């Protein structure tokens, strides 16, 4: 078992197709973890182990593995690049100490690279940048570095300089050691160290000067020596660069081409040299669940009380496995852990270290590790598991609201139970996937982040659970709002089993700016004081009614104020006022110009010049509002806001308009009034 300062918990993140799964595969091969490097295009990778991933050539789930390099233990998570599976990246970054961000040397900073970069910013994750595919036509190492600076607002500092470009790319110069590393391209070969080629001496001196100046900007000790012109030693520079990376002040940039086995060894060395161990990152903070104003800290030590975060749930042969990042303390099979969300203790049955879809049994989990545990029946993504004697609640993982739905039904009654069982397991695994029954039609509706997301879910149910289901056409998830303001008044009066129910309520609704949510408040008028419990019941009635407006969709961007409540002697006012408030709300909404909102998506299409007009024309036909047309390398990038309902089947249309050469990204922007 490695010491905590010899552990690295890292992720590989990038835009789809930048080559991050290939980078992960090469890490495993060169560390001796696997003996054959699989290729994404052959559908033979270790990390993309799901059948759907191999067929589509994309990563869907975040796969975890552990390997050794230079006497260090590296826990690696390979994350998806497709926007539909963004939650997988979010929850991985929440528990990792560092990340390797892979950029395509031709594509540069692509839309999903921006998303993952900002997710890493949110959690202050130190990172390295790896410019991949330097052997491709149109590759530009300097161009990608400039884009990282301009588009991501980062401070990228090359610590290597490529030798040759495109077909002639054969190695890199390490600017810290001032040595040239040549790569043969053969899987088994290590880099060959040679002196820097004479024709590159000037460029290397300049680039090294910029590197030292960038380190000096973040470190007073180095700055003093630098200004005095004193000699800076390699250990001094490395230590200062490591501090700057951990403080997220510098992003070292390296280059290579993973598919041709060029640049992987130095990248692994950089992970060890510059990315933090669990002991280098600040202690994890949380609150005492019994008193949420009291902040608590846990140091990454084995003798601290246990604090672990469940960041992913997976099903293994129908059994639930919980992936945990252990921030402090230790635990072993048979131990009881407190699930802070449920307030109940759960017993760990077995512990594993995972290698994609294989596993290795563990006797004990220690601080700083990422492990998988079986037996935690109630744990879900974002739950804190801790020592029952020292409870702590860690920050949950944000989830995203689904924007697309589909009806699903079993092929026959016998399969209905299996379908319900499979759907429940999928909901457990994926916080962005929801299931509910439509009360009016009795249909089962599934909700997700996009067409691909739901397609993969249905496909997985067929393969993993043997459930064949029929699905309807994808439907857009609408919301409602009001454009004006109005009052609503209602009286509720009933006789029920010799019990009189009575309540009276008035409320005021008015519109709020987009993306404000729903706000509830009270400003009671009138001389009669009503008990707090009755007022609370009326407010609950308003909340209930807001979950479905005039057309049955949840309300957004509305302020609701309870202005008057009245009860009658001898009558049950709790039920009466709750029902009256709900009806008053419906009447107020009806009088305040209710309207429907729909999900508007940010769409970014990358295309060649010759197809630009056709792409823009097609987006306009879909009622898209073009926001920007920019040049990125040799491509044109069109950004537009388009209603989701106009985007179904878009990928097929876009391919036919561009002879298969355009690509697009789509993510949720906001709910807005129906366009046209």
CSV table of N, CA, C and O in Angstrom, one decimal, residues 50-156:
chain,number,residue,atom,x,y,z
A,50,UNK,N,-18.0,-0.9,-21.8
A,50,UNK,CA,-19.4,-1.2,-22.1
A,50,UNK,C,-19.6,-1.5,-23.6
A,50,UNK,O,-18.9,-0.8,-24.4
A,51,UNK,N,-20.5,-2.4,-23.9
A,51,UNK,CA,-20.7,-2.7,-25.4
A,51,UNK,C,-21.1,-1.5,-26.1
A,51,UNK,O,-20.6,-1.2,-27.3
A,52,UNK,N,-21.9,-0.6,-25.5
A,52,UNK,CA,-22.4,0.6,-26.2
A,52,UNK,C,-21.2,1.5,-26.5
A,52,UNK,O,-21.2,2.2,-27.5
A,53,UNK,N,-20.2,1.6,-25.6
A,53,UNK,CA,-19.1,2.4,-25.8
A,53,UNK,C,-18.2,1.9,-27.0
A,53,UNK,O,-17.7,2.7,-27.8
A,54,UNK,N,-18.1,0.6,-27.0
A,54,UNK,CA,-17.2,0.1,-28.1
A,54,UNK,C,-17.9,0.2,-29.5
A,54,UNK,O,-17.2,0.5,-30.4
A,55,UNK,N,-19.2,0.1,-29.5
A,55,UNK,CA,-19.9,0.2,-30.8
A,55,UNK,C,-19.8,1.7,-31.3
A,55,UNK,O,-19.6,1.9,-32.4
A,56,UNK,N,-20.1,2.6,-30.3
A,56,UNK,CA,-20.2,4.0,-30.8
A,56,UNK,C,-18.8,4.7,-30.8
A,56,UNK,O,-18.7,5.8,-31.3
A,57,UNK,N,-17.8,4.0,-30.2
A,57,UNK,CA,-16.5,4.7,-30.2
A,57,UNK,C,-16.4,5.9,-29.3
A,57,UNK,O,-15.7,6.8,-29.5
A,58,UNK,N,-17.3,5.9,-28.3
A,58,UNK,CA,-17.3,7.1,-27.3
A,58,UNK,C,-17.3,6.5,-25.9
A,58,UNK,O,-17.6,5.4,-25.7
A,59,UNK,N,-16.9,7.4,-25.0
A,59,UNK,CA,-17.0,7.0,-23.5
A,59,UNK,C,-18.3,7.5,-22.9
A,59,UNK,O,-18.7,8.6,-23.2
A,60,UNK,N,-18.9,6.6,-22.2
A,60,UNK,CA,-20.3,6.9,-21.6
A,60,UNK,C,-20.2,7.0,-20.1
A,60,UNK,O,-20.6,8.0,-19.5
A,61,UNK,N,-19.5,6.0,-19.5
A,61,UNK,CA,-19.4,6.1,-18.0
A,61,UNK,C,-18.0,6.4,-17.7
A,61,UNK,O,-17.1,6.1,-18.5
A,62,UNK,N,-17.8,7.0,-16.5
A,62,UNK,CA,-16.4,7.3,-16.0
A,62,UNK,C,-15.9,5.9,-15.5
A,62,UNK,O,-16.4,5.4,-14.5
A,63,UNK,N,-14.8,5.4,-16.2
A,63,UNK,CA,-14.2,4.1,-15.7
A,63,UNK,C,-13.1,4.4,-14.8
A,63,UNK,O,-12.3,5.4,-15.0
A,64,UNK,N,-12.9,3.6,-13.7
A,64,UNK,CA,-11.9,3.8,-12.8
A,64,UNK,C,-10.9,2.7,-12.9
A,64,UNK,O,-11.2,1.6,-13.1
A,65,UNK,N,-9.6,3.1,-12.6
A,65,UNK,CA,-8.6,2.0,-12.6
A,65,UNK,C,-7.4,2.5,-11.7
A,65,UNK,O,-7.3,3.7,-11.4
A,66,UNK,N,-6.5,1.6,-11.4
A,66,UNK,CA,-5.3,1.9,-10.6
A,66,UNK,C,-4.1,1.3,-11.2
A,66,UNK,O,-4.2,0.2,-11.7
A,67,UNK,N,-3.0,2.1,-11.3
A,67,UNK,CA,-1.8,1.5,-11.8
A,67,UNK,C,-0.6,2.1,-11.1
A,67,UNK,O,-0.7,3.1,-10.4
A,68,UNK,N,0.6,1.6,-11.3
A,68,UNK,CA,1.8,2.2,-10.7
A,68,UNK,C,2.7,2.8,-11.7
A,68,UNK,O,2.9,2.3,-12.8
A,69,UNK,N,3.4,3.9,-11.3
A,69,UNK,CA,4.4,4.5,-12.2
A,69,UNK,C,5.4,5.2,-11.3
A,69,UNK,O,5.0,5.9,-10.4
A,70,UNK,N,6.7,4.9,-11.5
A,70,UNK,CA,7.8,5.5,-10.7
A,70,UNK,C,7.5,5.4,-9.2
A,70,UNK,O,7.6,6.4,-8.5
A,71,UNK,N,7.1,4.2,-8.8
A,71,UNK,CA,6.9,3.9,-7.3
A,71,UNK,C,5.7,4.7,-6.7
A,71,UNK,O,5.6,4.8,-5.5
A,72,UNK,N,4.9,5.2,-7.6
A,72,UNK,CA,3.6,5.9,-7.2
A,72,UNK,C,2.4,5.1,-7.6
A,72,UNK,O,2.4,4.4,-8.6
A,73,UNK,N,1.4,5.3,-6.8
A,73,UNK,CA,0.1,4.6,-7.1
A,73,UNK,C,-0.9,5.6,-7.7
A,73,UNK,O,-1.2,6.6,-7.1
A,74,UNK,N,-1.3,5.4,-9.0
A,74,UNK,CA,-2.1,6.4,-9.6
A,74,UNK,C,-3.6,5.8,-9.8
A,74,UNK,O,-3.7,4.7,-10.3
A,75,UNK,N,-4.5,6.5,-9.2
A,75,UNK,CA,-5.9,6.1,-9.4
A,75,UNK,C,-6.4,7.0,-10.5
A,75,UNK,O,-6.4,8.2,-10.4
A,76,UNK,N,-6.9,6.4,-11.6
A,76,UNK,CA,-7.2,7.1,-12.8
A,76,UNK,C,-8.7,7.0,-13.1
A,76,UNK,O,-9.3,5.9,-13.1
A,77,UNK,N,-9.4,8.1,-13.5
A,77,UNK,CA,-10.7,8.0,-14.0
A,77,UNK,C,-10.8,8.6,-15.4
A,77,UNK,O,-10.3,9.7,-15.6
A,78,UNK,N,-11.2,7.8,-16.4
A,78,UNK,CA,-11.4,8.2,-17.8
A,78,UNK,C,-12.8,8.6,-17.9
A,78,UNK,O,-13.7,7.9,-17.6
A,79,UNK,N,-13.0,9.9,-18.3
A,79,UNK,CA,-14.4,10.5,-18.2
A,79,UNK,C,-15.0,10.6,-19.6
A,79,UNK,O,-14.2,10.8,-20.6
A,80,UNK,N,-16.3,10.7,-19.8
A,80,UNK,CA,-16.9,11.0,-21.1
A,80,UNK,C,-16.6,12.4,-21.6
A,80,UNK,O,-16.5,13.3,-20.8
A,81,UNK,N,-16.7,12.5,-22.9
A,81,UNK,CA,-16.5,13.9,-23.5
A,81,UNK,C,-17.9,14.4,-24.1
A,81,UNK,O,-18.0,15.5,-24.5
A,82,UNK,N,-18.9,13.5,-24.1
A,82,UNK,CA,-20.2,13.9,-24.8
A,82,UNK,C,-21.0,14.6,-23.7
A,82,UNK,O,-21.2,14.2,-22.6
A,83,UNK,N,-21.6,15.8,-24.2
A,83,UNK,CA,-22.4,16.6,-23.2
A,83,UNK,C,-23.5,15.9,-22.5
A,83,UNK,O,-23.9,16.2,-21.4
A,84,UNK,N,-24.1,14.9,-23.2
A,84,UNK,CA,-25.2,14.2,-22.5
A,84,UNK,C,-24.8,13.5,-21.2
A,84,UNK,O,-25.6,13.2,-20.4
A,85,UNK,N,-23.5,13.2,-21.1
A,85,UNK,CA,-23.0,12.5,-19.9
A,85,UNK,C,-22.1,13.4,-19.0
A,85,UNK,O,-21.2,13.0,-18.3
A,86,UNK,N,-22.5,14.7,-19.1
A,86,UNK,CA,-21.7,15.7,-18.3
A,86,UNK,C,-21.6,15.4,-16.8
A,86,UNK,O,-20.7,15.7,-16.2
A,87,UNK,N,-22.7,14.8,-16.3
A,87,UNK,CA,-22.7,14.5,-14.8
A,87,UNK,C,-21.6,13.6,-14.5
A,87,UNK,O,-21.0,13.7,-13.4
A,88,UNK,N,-21.2,12.7,-15.4
A,88,UNK,CA,-20.1,11.8,-15.1
A,88,UNK,C,-18.8,12.6,-14.9
A,88,UNK,O,-18.0,12.2,-14.0
A,89,UNK,N,-18.6,13.6,-15.6
A,89,UNK,CA,-17.4,14.4,-15.5
A,89,UNK,C,-17.5,15.2,-14.2
A,89,UNK,O,-16.5,15.3,-13.4
A,90,UNK,N,-18.6,15.8,-13.9
A,90,UNK,CA,-18.8,16.7,-12.7
A,90,UNK,C,-18.5,15.9,-11.5
A,90,UNK,O,-17.8,16.3,-10.6
A,91,UNK,N,-19.1,14.7,-11.4
A,91,UNK,CA,-18.9,13.9,-10.2
A,91,UNK,C,-17.5,13.3,-10.0
A,91,UNK,O,-17.0,13.1,-8.9
A,92,UNK,N,-16.8,13.1,-11.2
A,92,UNK,CA,-15.5,12.7,-11.1
A,92,UNK,C,-14.5,13.8,-10.6
A,92,UNK,O,-13.7,13.6,-9.7
A,93,UNK,N,-14.7,15.0,-11.2
A,93,UNK,CA,-13.9,16.1,-10.8
A,93,UNK,C,-14.1,16.5,-9.3
A,93,UNK,O,-13.1,17.0,-8.7
A,94,UNK,N,-15.3,16.2,-8.8
A,94,UNK,CA,-15.5,16.5,-7.4
A,94,UNK,C,-14.7,15.7,-6.4
A,94,UNK,O,-14.4,16.2,-5.3
A,95,UNK,N,-14.2,14.5,-6.9
A,95,UNK,CA,-13.5,13.7,-5.9
A,95,UNK,C,-12.0,13.5,-6.4
A,95,UNK,O,-11.3,12.8,-5.7
A,96,UNK,N,-11.6,14.1,-7.5
A,96,UNK,CA,-10.2,14.0,-7.9
A,96,UNK,C,-9.3,15.1,-7.4
A,96,UNK,O,-9.8,16.2,-7.1
A,97,UNK,N,-8.0,14.8,-7.3
A,97,UNK,CA,-7.1,15.9,-6.9
A,97,UNK,C,-6.4,16.6,-8.0
A,97,UNK,O,-5.9,17.7,-7.9
A,98,UNK,N,-6.4,16.0,-9.2
A,98,UNK,CA,-5.8,16.6,-10.4
A,98,UNK,C,-6.4,16.1,-11.6
A,98,UNK,O,-7.1,15.0,-11.6
A,99,UNK,N,-6.2,16.8,-12.8
A,99,UNK,CA,-6.7,16.3,-14.0
A,99,UNK,C,-5.7,16.5,-15.2
A,99,UNK,O,-4.9,17.5,-15.1
A,100,UNK,N,-5.8,15.6,-16.1
A,100,UNK,CA,-5.0,15.8,-17.4
A,100,UNK,C,-6.1,16.2,-18.4
A,100,UNK,O,-7.0,15.4,-18.7
A,101,UNK,N,-6.0,17.4,-19.0
A,101,UNK,CA,-7.0,17.8,-20.0
A,101,UNK,C,-6.3,17.7,-21.3
A,101,UNK,O,-5.3,18.2,-21.6
A,102,UNK,N,-7.0,16.9,-22.2
A,102,UNK,CA,-6.4,16.5,-23.5
A,102,UNK,C,-7.1,17.5,-24.5
A,102,UNK,O,-8.3,17.6,-24.6
A,103,UNK,N,-6.3,18.1,-25.3
A,103,UNK,CA,-6.8,18.9,-26.4
A,103,UNK,C,-6.3,18.4,-27.8
A,103,UNK,O,-5.2,17.9,-27.8
A,104,UNK,N,-7.1,18.5,-28.8
A,104,UNK,CA,-6.7,18.0,-30.1
A,104,UNK,C,-5.9,19.2,-30.7
A,104,UNK,O,-6.3,20.3,-30.7
A,105,UNK,N,-4.7,18.8,-31.3
A,105,UNK,CA,-3.8,19.8,-31.8
A,105,UNK,C,-4.4,20.5,-33.0
A,105,UNK,O,-4.0,21.6,-33.4
A,106,UNK,N,-5.4,19.9,-33.7
A,106,UNK,CA,-6.1,20.5,-34.8
A,106,UNK,C,-7.4,21.3,-34.4
A,106,UNK,O,-7.6,22.4,-34.7
A,107,UNK,N,-8.2,20.6,-33.6
A,107,UNK,CA,-9.5,21.2,-33.1
A,107,UNK,C,-9.3,22.2,-32.0
A,107,UNK,O,-10.2,23.1,-31.9
A,108,UNK,N,-8.2,22.2,-31.3
A,108,UNK,CA,-8.0,23.2,-30.2
A,108,UNK,C,-9.0,23.1,-29.1
A,108,UNK,O,-9.4,22.0,-28.7
A,109,UNK,N,-9.4,24.3,-28.6
A,109,UNK,CA,-10.3,24.3,-27.5
A,109,UNK,C,-11.8,24.2,-28.1
A,109,UNK,O,-12.3,25.1,-28.6
A,110,UNK,N,-12.3,23.0,-27.9
A,110,UNK,CA,-13.6,22.7,-28.5
A,110,UNK,C,-14.7,22.9,-27.4
A,110,UNK,O,-14.4,23.0,-26.2
A,111,UNK,N,-16.0,22.9,-27.8
A,111,UNK,CA,-17.0,23.3,-26.8
A,111,UNK,C,-17.0,22.5,-25.5
A,111,UNK,O,-17.1,23.1,-24.4
A,112,UNK,N,-16.9,21.2,-25.6
A,112,UNK,CA,-17.0,20.4,-24.4
A,112,UNK,C,-15.7,20.6,-23.6
A,112,UNK,O,-15.7,20.4,-22.4
A,113,UNK,N,-14.6,20.9,-24.2
A,113,UNK,CA,-13.3,21.2,-23.5
A,113,UNK,C,-13.6,22.4,-22.6
A,113,UNK,O,-13.1,22.5,-21.4
A,114,UNK,N,-14.4,23.4,-23.1
A,114,UNK,CA,-14.7,24.6,-22.2
A,114,UNK,C,-15.5,24.1,-21.0
A,114,UNK,O,-15.3,24.6,-19.9
A,115,UNK,N,-16.6,23.3,-21.3
A,115,UNK,CA,-17.4,22.8,-20.2
A,115,UNK,C,-16.6,22.1,-19.1
A,115,UNK,O,-16.7,22.5,-17.9
A,116,UNK,N,-15.8,21.2,-19.5
A,116,UNK,CA,-15.0,20.4,-18.5
A,116,UNK,C,-14.0,21.3,-17.8
A,116,UNK,O,-13.8,21.2,-16.6
A,117,UNK,N,-13.5,22.3,-18.5
A,117,UNK,CA,-12.5,23.2,-17.9
A,117,UNK,C,-13.2,24.0,-16.8
A,117,UNK,O,-12.6,24.2,-15.7
A,118,UNK,N,-14.4,24.5,-17.1
A,118,UNK,CA,-15.1,25.3,-16.1
A,118,UNK,C,-15.5,24.5,-14.9
A,118,UNK,O,-15.6,24.9,-13.8
A,119,UNK,N,-15.9,23.2,-15.2
A,119,UNK,CA,-16.2,22.3,-14.1
A,119,UNK,C,-15.0,22.1,-13.2
A,119,UNK,O,-15.1,22.1,-12.0
A,120,UNK,N,-13.8,22.0,-13.8
A,120,UNK,CA,-12.6,21.8,-13.0
A,120,UNK,C,-12.3,23.1,-12.2
A,120,UNK,O,-11.8,23.1,-11.1
A,121,UNK,N,-12.6,24.3,-12.8
A,121,UNK,CA,-12.4,25.6,-12.1
A,121,UNK,C,-13.3,25.6,-10.9
A,121,UNK,O,-12.9,26.1,-9.8
A,122,UNK,N,-14.5,25.1,-11.0
A,122,UNK,CA,-15.5,25.1,-9.9
A,122,UNK,C,-15.0,24.4,-8.7
A,122,UNK,O,-15.2,24.8,-7.6
A,123,UNK,N,-14.2,23.3,-8.9
A,123,UNK,CA,-13.7,22.5,-7.8
A,123,UNK,C,-12.2,22.8,-7.6
A,123,UNK,O,-11.6,22.1,-6.8
A,124,UNK,N,-11.7,23.9,-8.2
A,124,UNK,CA,-10.2,24.3,-8.0
A,124,UNK,C,-9.3,23.1,-8.2
A,124,UNK,O,-8.4,22.8,-7.4
A,125,UNK,N,-9.5,22.3,-9.3
A,125,UNK,CA,-8.7,21.1,-9.6
A,125,UNK,C,-7.5,21.5,-10.4
A,125,UNK,O,-7.5,22.1,-11.5
A,126,UNK,N,-6.3,21.3,-9.8
A,126,UNK,CA,-5.0,21.5,-10.6
A,126,UNK,C,-5.0,20.6,-11.8
A,126,UNK,O,-5.5,19.5,-11.8
A,127,UNK,N,-4.4,21.2,-12.9
A,127,UNK,CA,-4.4,20.4,-14.1
A,127,UNK,C,-3.2,20.6,-15.0
A,127,UNK,O,-2.5,21.6,-14.9
A,128,UNK,N,-2.9,19.5,-15.8
A,128,UNK,CA,-1.9,19.6,-16.9
A,128,UNK,C,-2.7,19.6,-18.2
A,128,UNK,O,-3.7,19.0,-18.3
A,129,UNK,N,-2.1,20.2,-19.2
A,129,UNK,CA,-2.7,20.2,-20.5
A,129,UNK,C,-1.9,19.3,-21.4
A,129,UNK,O,-0.6,19.5,-21.4
A,130,UNK,N,-2.5,18.4,-22.2
A,130,UNK,CA,-1.7,17.6,-23.2
A,130,UNK,C,-2.3,17.9,-24.5
A,130,UNK,O,-3.5,17.6,-24.8
A,131,UNK,N,-1.4,18.4,-25.4
A,131,UNK,CA,-1.9,18.7,-26.8
A,131,UNK,C,-1.6,17.4,-27.6
A,131,UNK,O,-0.5,17.1,-27.9
A,132,UNK,N,-2.7,16.7,-28.0
A,132,UNK,CA,-2.6,15.4,-28.6
A,132,UNK,C,-2.7,15.6,-30.1
A,132,UNK,O,-3.1,16.6,-30.7
A,133,UNK,N,-2.3,14.5,-30.9
A,133,UNK,CA,-2.5,14.5,-32.3
A,133,UNK,C,-1.6,15.5,-33.0
A,133,UNK,O,-2.0,16.1,-34.0
A,134,UNK,N,-0.3,15.7,-32.5
A,134,UNK,CA,0.6,16.7,-33.1
A,134,UNK,C,1.1,16.2,-34.5
A,134,UNK,O,1.7,16.9,-35.2
A,135,UNK,N,0.8,14.9,-34.8
A,135,UNK,CA,1.2,14.4,-36.1
A,135,UNK,C,0.2,14.6,-37.2
A,135,UNK,O,0.4,14.3,-38.4
A,136,UNK,N,-0.9,15.2,-36.9
A,136,UNK,CA,-2.0,15.4,-37.9
A,136,UNK,C,-1.7,16.7,-38.7
A,136,UNK,O,-1.1,17.6,-38.3
A,137,UNK,N,-2.3,16.6,-39.9
A,137,UNK,CA,-2.2,17.8,-40.8
A,137,UNK,C,-2.9,19.0,-40.2
A,137,UNK,O,-4.1,18.8,-39.7
A,138,UNK,N,-2.3,20.1,-40.1
A,138,UNK,CA,-3.0,21.3,-39.5
A,138,UNK,C,-2.8,21.4,-38.0
A,138,UNK,O,-3.3,22.3,-37.4
A,139,UNK,N,-1.9,20.5,-37.4
A,139,UNK,CA,-1.7,20.6,-36.0
A,139,UNK,C,-0.9,21.8,-35.6
A,139,UNK,O,0.0,22.2,-36.4
A,140,UNK,N,-1.3,22.4,-34.5
A,140,UNK,CA,-0.5,23.6,-34.1
A,140,UNK,C,-0.4,23.7,-32.6
A,140,UNK,O,-1.4,23.9,-31.9
A,141,UNK,N,0.8,23.4,-32.0
A,141,UNK,CA,1.0,23.4,-30.6
A,141,UNK,C,0.8,24.8,-30.0
A,141,UNK,O,0.0,25.0,-29.1
A,142,UNK,N,1.4,25.8,-30.7
A,142,UNK,CA,1.4,27.2,-30.2
A,142,UNK,C,-0.1,27.7,-30.3
A,142,UNK,O,-0.5,28.5,-29.5
A,143,UNK,N,-0.8,27.3,-31.4
A,143,UNK,CA,-2.2,27.7,-31.6
A,143,UNK,C,-3.1,27.3,-30.4
A,143,UNK,O,-3.9,28.0,-29.9
A,144,UNK,N,-2.9,26.0,-30.0
A,144,UNK,CA,-3.7,25.5,-28.9
A,144,UNK,C,-3.4,26.2,-27.6
A,144,UNK,O,-4.3,26.6,-26.8
A,145,UNK,N,-2.1,26.5,-27.4
A,145,UNK,CA,-1.7,27.2,-26.1
A,145,UNK,C,-2.3,28.6,-26.1
A,145,UNK,O,-2.9,29.0,-25.1
A,146,UNK,N,-2.3,29.3,-27.3
A,146,UNK,CA,-2.9,30.6,-27.4
A,146,UNK,C,-4.5,30.5,-27.1
A,146,UNK,O,-5.0,31.4,-26.4
A,147,UNK,N,-5.1,29.5,-27.6
A,147,UNK,CA,-6.5,29.3,-27.4
A,147,UNK,C,-6.9,29.1,-25.9
A,147,UNK,O,-7.9,29.5,-25.4
A,148,UNK,N,-6.0,28.2,-25.3
A,148,UNK,CA,-6.3,27.9,-23.9
A,148,UNK,C,-6.3,29.2,-23.1
A,148,UNK,O,-7.1,29.5,-22.2
A,149,UNK,N,-5.3,30.1,-23.4
A,149,UNK,CA,-5.2,31.4,-22.7
A,149,UNK,C,-6.4,32.3,-23.0
A,149,UNK,O,-7.0,32.8,-22.1
A,150,UNK,N,-6.7,32.4,-24.3
A,150,UNK,CA,-7.8,33.3,-24.7
A,150,UNK,C,-9.2,32.9,-24.4
A,150,UNK,O,-10.0,33.6,-23.8
A,151,UNK,N,-9.5,31.6,-24.6
A,151,UNK,CA,-10.9,31.1,-24.5
A,151,UNK,C,-11.2,30.6,-23.1
A,151,UNK,O,-12.3,30.6,-22.7
A,152,UNK,N,-10.1,30.1,-22.4
A,152,UNK,CA,-10.4,29.5,-21.1
A,152,UNK,C,-9.9,30.4,-19.9
A,152,UNK,O,-10.1,30.1,-18.8
A,153,UNK,N,-9.3,31.5,-20.3
A,153,UNK,CA,-8.8,32.5,-19.3
A,153,UNK,C,-7.8,31.9,-18.3
A,153,UNK,O,-7.7,32.2,-17.2
A,154,UNK,N,-7.0,30.9,-18.8
A,154,UNK,CA,-6.1,30.1,-18.0
A,154,UNK,C,-4.7,30.7,-18.2
A,154,UNK,O,-4.5,31.6,-19.0
A,155,UNK,N,-3.7,30.2,-17.5
A,155,UNK,CA,-2.3,30.6,-17.6
A,155,UNK,C,-1.5,29.4,-18.1
A,155,UNK,O,-0.8,28.7,-17.3
A,156,UNK,N,-1.6,29.0,-19.4
A,156,UNK,CA,-0.9,27.8,-19.9
A,156,UNK,C,0.6,28.2,-20.1
A,156,UNK,O,0.9,29.2,-20.7
